[in-house]
């Protein structure tokens, strides 16, 4: 079993920045992909970004490309999501996920964190 714990959420003004962290514990997971998803009230969970085990390949949703950066520290089993130039539409609960492949579909991920709230005020 893999446990994922997110942190770093909060409230920020539009144009500001936040950095989310996701720490994995339990079964060794250093060779899996890690992804970030988000869910706003009344909407379905949507893909934000994902990164391969090596960190050499990343994918982003078009809505965050150029503003968000995903990275990971495999030695610490930690993934990060640096969010810059935040907009009100980025407001959502952000979830970290772990799986075998760096795909966009949430069904591709086996483990999920509890989520962290990000609120962007305009």
PDB file of C-alpha atoms in Angstrom:
ATOM      1  CA  UNK A   1       0.000   0.000   0.000  1.00  0.00           C
ATOM      2  CA  UNK A   2       1.167   3.509  -0.841  1.00  0.00           C
ATOM      3  CA  UNK A   3       0.067   6.505   1.182  1.00  0.00           C
ATOM      4  CA  UNK A   4       0.149   9.981  -0.352  1.00  0.00           C
ATOM      5  CA  UNK A   5      -0.046  13.173   1.677  1.00  0.00           C
ATOM      6  CA  UNK A   6      -0.390  16.574   0.031  1.00  0.00           C
ATOM      7  CA  UNK A   7       0.494  19.912   1.585  1.00  0.00           C
ATOM      8  CA  UNK A   8       0.999  23.509   0.557  1.00  0.00           C
ATOM      9  CA  UNK A   9      -2.528  24.545  -0.312  1.00  0.00           C
ATOM     10  CA  UNK A  10      -4.053  27.798   0.864  1.00  0.00           C
ATOM     11  CA  UNK A  11      -5.560  31.078  -0.240  1.00  0.00           C
ATOM     12  CA  UNK A  12      -3.687  33.410  -2.564  1.00  0.00           C
ATOM     13  CA  UNK A  13      -4.573  36.442  -4.638  1.00  0.00           C
ATOM     14  CA  UNK A  14      -4.802  36.202  -8.394  1.00  0.00           C
ATOM     15  CA  UNK A  15      -1.349  36.433  -9.933  1.00  0.00           C
ATOM     16  CA  UNK A  16       0.269  34.852  -6.902  1.00  0.00           C
ATOM     17  CA  UNK A  17       2.072  31.546  -6.463  1.00  0.00           C
ATOM     18  CA  UNK A  18       1.796  28.383  -4.410  1.00  0.00           C
ATOM     19  CA  UNK A  19       3.894  25.234  -4.227  1.00  0.00           C
ATOM     20  CA  UNK A  20       2.205  21.940  -3.501  1.00  0.00           C
ATOM     21  CA  UNK A  21       4.068  18.918  -2.169  1.00  0.00           C
ATOM     22  CA  UNK A  22       3.098  15.257  -2.154  1.00  0.00           C
ATOM     23  CA  UNK A  23       5.000  12.765  -0.028  1.00  0.00           C
ATOM     24  CA  UNK A  24       4.639   9.055  -0.717  1.00  0.00           C
ATOM     25  CA  UNK A  25       5.168   6.496   2.015  1.00  0.00           C
ATOM     26  CA  UNK A  26       4.631   2.783   2.483  1.00  0.00           C
ATOM     27  CA  UNK A  27       5.600   0.449  -0.326  1.00  0.00           C
ATOM     28  CA  UNK A  28       8.543   1.753  -2.367  1.00  0.00           C
ATOM     29  CA  UNK A  29       7.180   3.736  -5.263  1.00  0.00           C
ATOM     30  CA  UNK A  30      10.228   5.363  -6.741  1.00  0.00           C
ATOM     31  CA  UNK A  31       9.657   3.800 -10.177  1.00  0.00           C
ATOM     32  CA  UNK A  32       6.123   5.018 -10.719  1.00  0.00           C
ATOM     33  CA  UNK A  33       4.607   8.086 -12.289  1.00  0.00           C
ATOM     34  CA  UNK A  34       3.119  10.813 -10.137  1.00  0.00           C
ATOM     35  CA  UNK A  35       0.365  13.137 -11.197  1.00  0.00           C
ATOM     36  CA  UNK A  36      -1.689  16.072 -10.015  1.00  0.00           C
ATOM     37  CA  UNK A  37      -5.411  16.422 -10.554  1.00  0.00           C
ATOM     38  CA  UNK A  38      -7.936  18.958  -9.354  1.00  0.00           C
ATOM     39  CA  UNK A  39     -11.653  19.134  -8.720  1.00  0.00           C
ATOM     40  CA  UNK A  40     -13.689  22.300  -8.437  1.00  0.00           C
ATOM     41  CA  UNK A  41     -17.161  22.340  -6.833  1.00  0.00           C
ATOM     42  CA  UNK A  42     -19.755  20.852  -9.173  1.00  0.00           C
ATOM     43  CA  UNK A  43     -17.131  19.725 -11.694  1.00  0.00           C
ATOM     44  CA  UNK A  44     -15.430  16.461 -12.511  1.00  0.00           C
ATOM     45  CA  UNK A  45     -11.887  15.743 -11.467  1.00  0.00           C
ATOM     46  CA  UNK A  46      -9.507  16.955 -14.159  1.00  0.00           C
ATOM     47  CA  UNK A  47      -5.922  16.280 -15.101  1.00  0.00           C
ATOM     48  CA  UNK A  48      -3.361  18.967 -14.258  1.00  0.00           C
ATOM     49  CA  UNK A  49       0.113  17.486 -14.741  1.00  0.00           C
ATOM     50  CA  UNK A  50       2.076  14.251 -14.565  1.00  0.00           C
ATOM     51  CA  UNK A  51       5.713  13.224 -14.438  1.00  0.00           C
ATOM     52  CA  UNK A  52       7.529   9.976 -15.183  1.00  0.00           C
ATOM     53  CA  UNK A  53       9.674   8.133 -12.679  1.00  0.00           C
ATOM     54  CA  UNK A  54      12.911   9.641 -14.008  1.00  0.00           C
ATOM     55  CA  UNK A  55      11.427  13.102 -14.107  1.00  0.00           C
ATOM     56  CA  UNK A  56      12.531  13.352 -17.702  1.00  0.00           C
ATOM     57  CA  UNK A  57       9.050  13.547 -19.185  1.00  0.00           C
ATOM     58  CA  UNK A  58       6.206  15.761 -18.111  1.00  0.00           C
ATOM     59  CA  UNK A  59       2.733  16.453 -19.455  1.00  0.00           C
ATOM     60  CA  UNK A  60       0.437  19.351 -18.666  1.00  0.00           C
ATOM     61  CA  UNK A  61      -3.152  20.317 -19.218  1.00  0.00           C
ATOM     62  CA  UNK A  62      -3.420  23.165 -21.713  1.00  0.00           C
ATOM     63  CA  UNK A  63      -5.038  25.336 -19.062  1.00  0.00           C
ATOM     64  CA  UNK A  64      -1.923  25.317 -16.872  1.00  0.00           C
ATOM     65  CA  UNK A  65       0.863  24.999 -19.438  1.00  0.00           C
ATOM     66  CA  UNK A  66       3.447  27.728 -18.971  1.00  0.00           C
ATOM     67  CA  UNK A  67       2.210  28.558 -15.466  1.00  0.00           C
ATOM     68  CA  UNK A  68       2.566  25.296 -13.533  1.00  0.00           C
ATOM     69  CA  UNK A  69       5.652  23.117 -13.197  1.00  0.00           C
ATOM     70  CA  UNK A  70       5.673  19.530 -11.921  1.00  0.00           C
ATOM     71  CA  UNK A  71       8.832  18.011 -10.499  1.00  0.00           C
ATOM     72  CA  UNK A  72       9.884  15.199  -8.199  1.00  0.00           C
ATOM     73  CA  UNK A  73      12.596  14.118  -5.841  1.00  0.00           C
ATOM     74  CA  UNK A  74      12.799  10.344  -6.264  1.00  0.00           C
ATOM     75  CA  UNK A  75      15.173   9.939  -3.332  1.00  0.00           C
ATOM     76  CA  UNK A  76      12.517  11.419  -1.072  1.00  0.00           C
ATOM     77  CA  UNK A  77       9.485   9.976  -2.891  1.00  0.00           C
ATOM     78  CA  UNK A  78       8.112  13.492  -3.169  1.00  0.00           C
ATOM     79  CA  UNK A  79       6.395  15.294  -6.025  1.00  0.00           C
ATOM     80  CA  UNK A  80       5.912  19.032  -6.319  1.00  0.00           C
ATOM     81  CA  UNK A  81       3.598  21.328  -8.228  1.00  0.00           C
ATOM     82  CA  UNK A  82       4.821  24.902  -8.549  1.00  0.00           C
ATOM     83  CA  UNK A  83       1.881  27.101  -9.486  1.00  0.00           C
ATOM     84  CA  UNK A  84       2.542  30.631 -10.740  1.00  0.00           C
ATOM     85  CA  UNK A  85       0.300  33.327 -12.168  1.00  0.00           C
ATOM     86  CA  UNK A  86      -2.673  31.778 -10.437  1.00  0.00           C
ATOM     87  CA  UNK A  87      -6.156  32.593 -11.667  1.00  0.00           C
ATOM     88  CA  UNK A  88      -9.546  32.369  -9.986  1.00  0.00           C
ATOM     89  CA  UNK A  89     -10.382  29.408 -12.217  1.00  0.00           C
ATOM     90  CA  UNK A  90      -7.524  27.472 -10.619  1.00  0.00           C
ATOM     91  CA  UNK A  91      -9.539  27.300  -7.404  1.00  0.00           C
ATOM     92  CA  UNK A  92     -10.100  23.623  -6.579  1.00  0.00           C
ATOM     93  CA  UNK A  93      -9.084  20.756  -4.369  1.00  0.00           C
ATOM     94  CA  UNK A  94      -5.792  19.440  -5.706  1.00  0.00           C
ATOM     95  CA  UNK A  95      -5.035  15.735  -5.497  1.00  0.00           C
ATOM     96  CA  UNK A  96      -1.777  13.893  -5.843  1.00  0.00           C
ATOM     97  CA  UNK A  97      -1.868  10.460  -7.486  1.00  0.00           C
ATOM     98  CA  UNK A  98       0.606   7.652  -8.098  1.00  0.00           C
ATOM     99  CA  UNK A  99       0.530   5.052 -10.850  1.00  0.00           C
ATOM    100  CA  UNK A 100       2.651   3.025 -13.198  1.00  0.00           C
ATOM    101  CA  UNK A 101       2.385   5.246 -16.261  1.00  0.00           C
ATOM    102  CA  UNK A 102       2.295   9.025 -16.725  1.00  0.00           C
ATOM    103  CA  UNK A 103      -1.111   9.165 -18.349  1.00  0.00           C
ATOM    104  CA  UNK A 104      -3.752  11.885 -18.213  1.00  0.00           C
ATOM    105  CA  UNK A 105      -6.662   9.630 -17.283  1.00  0.00           C
ATOM    106  CA  UNK A 106      -7.347   9.415 -13.548  1.00  0.00           C
ATOM    107  CA  UNK A 107      -8.193   5.723 -13.975  1.00  0.00           C
ATOM    108  CA  UNK A 108      -4.491   5.134 -14.684  1.00  0.00           C
ATOM    109  CA  UNK A 109      -3.539   5.915 -11.106  1.00  0.00           C
ATOM    110  CA  UNK A 110      -3.720   3.409  -8.279  1.00  0.00           C
ATOM    111  CA  UNK A 111      -3.187   5.611  -5.242  1.00  0.00           C
ATOM    112  CA  UNK A 112      -4.590   8.996  -4.266  1.00  0.00           C
ATOM    113  CA  UNK A 113      -3.990  11.565  -1.563  1.00  0.00           C
ATOM    114  CA  UNK A 114      -6.697  13.227   0.478  1.00  0.00           C
ATOM    115  CA  UNK A 115      -6.426  16.530  -1.388  1.00  0.00           C
ATOM    116  CA  UNK A 116      -5.443  20.059  -0.469  1.00  0.00           C
ATOM    117  CA  UNK A 117      -7.584  23.151  -1.064  1.00  0.00           C
ATOM    118  CA  UNK A 118      -6.293  25.933  -3.284  1.00  0.00           C
ATOM    119  CA  UNK A 119      -8.331  29.123  -3.357  1.00  0.00           C
ATOM    120  CA  UNK A 120      -7.444  32.015  -5.647  1.00  0.00           C
ATOM    121  CA  UNK A 121      -9.178  35.273  -4.870  1.00  0.00           C
ATOM    122  CA  UNK A 122      -9.666  37.895  -7.569  1.00  0.00           C
TER     123      UNK A 122
END
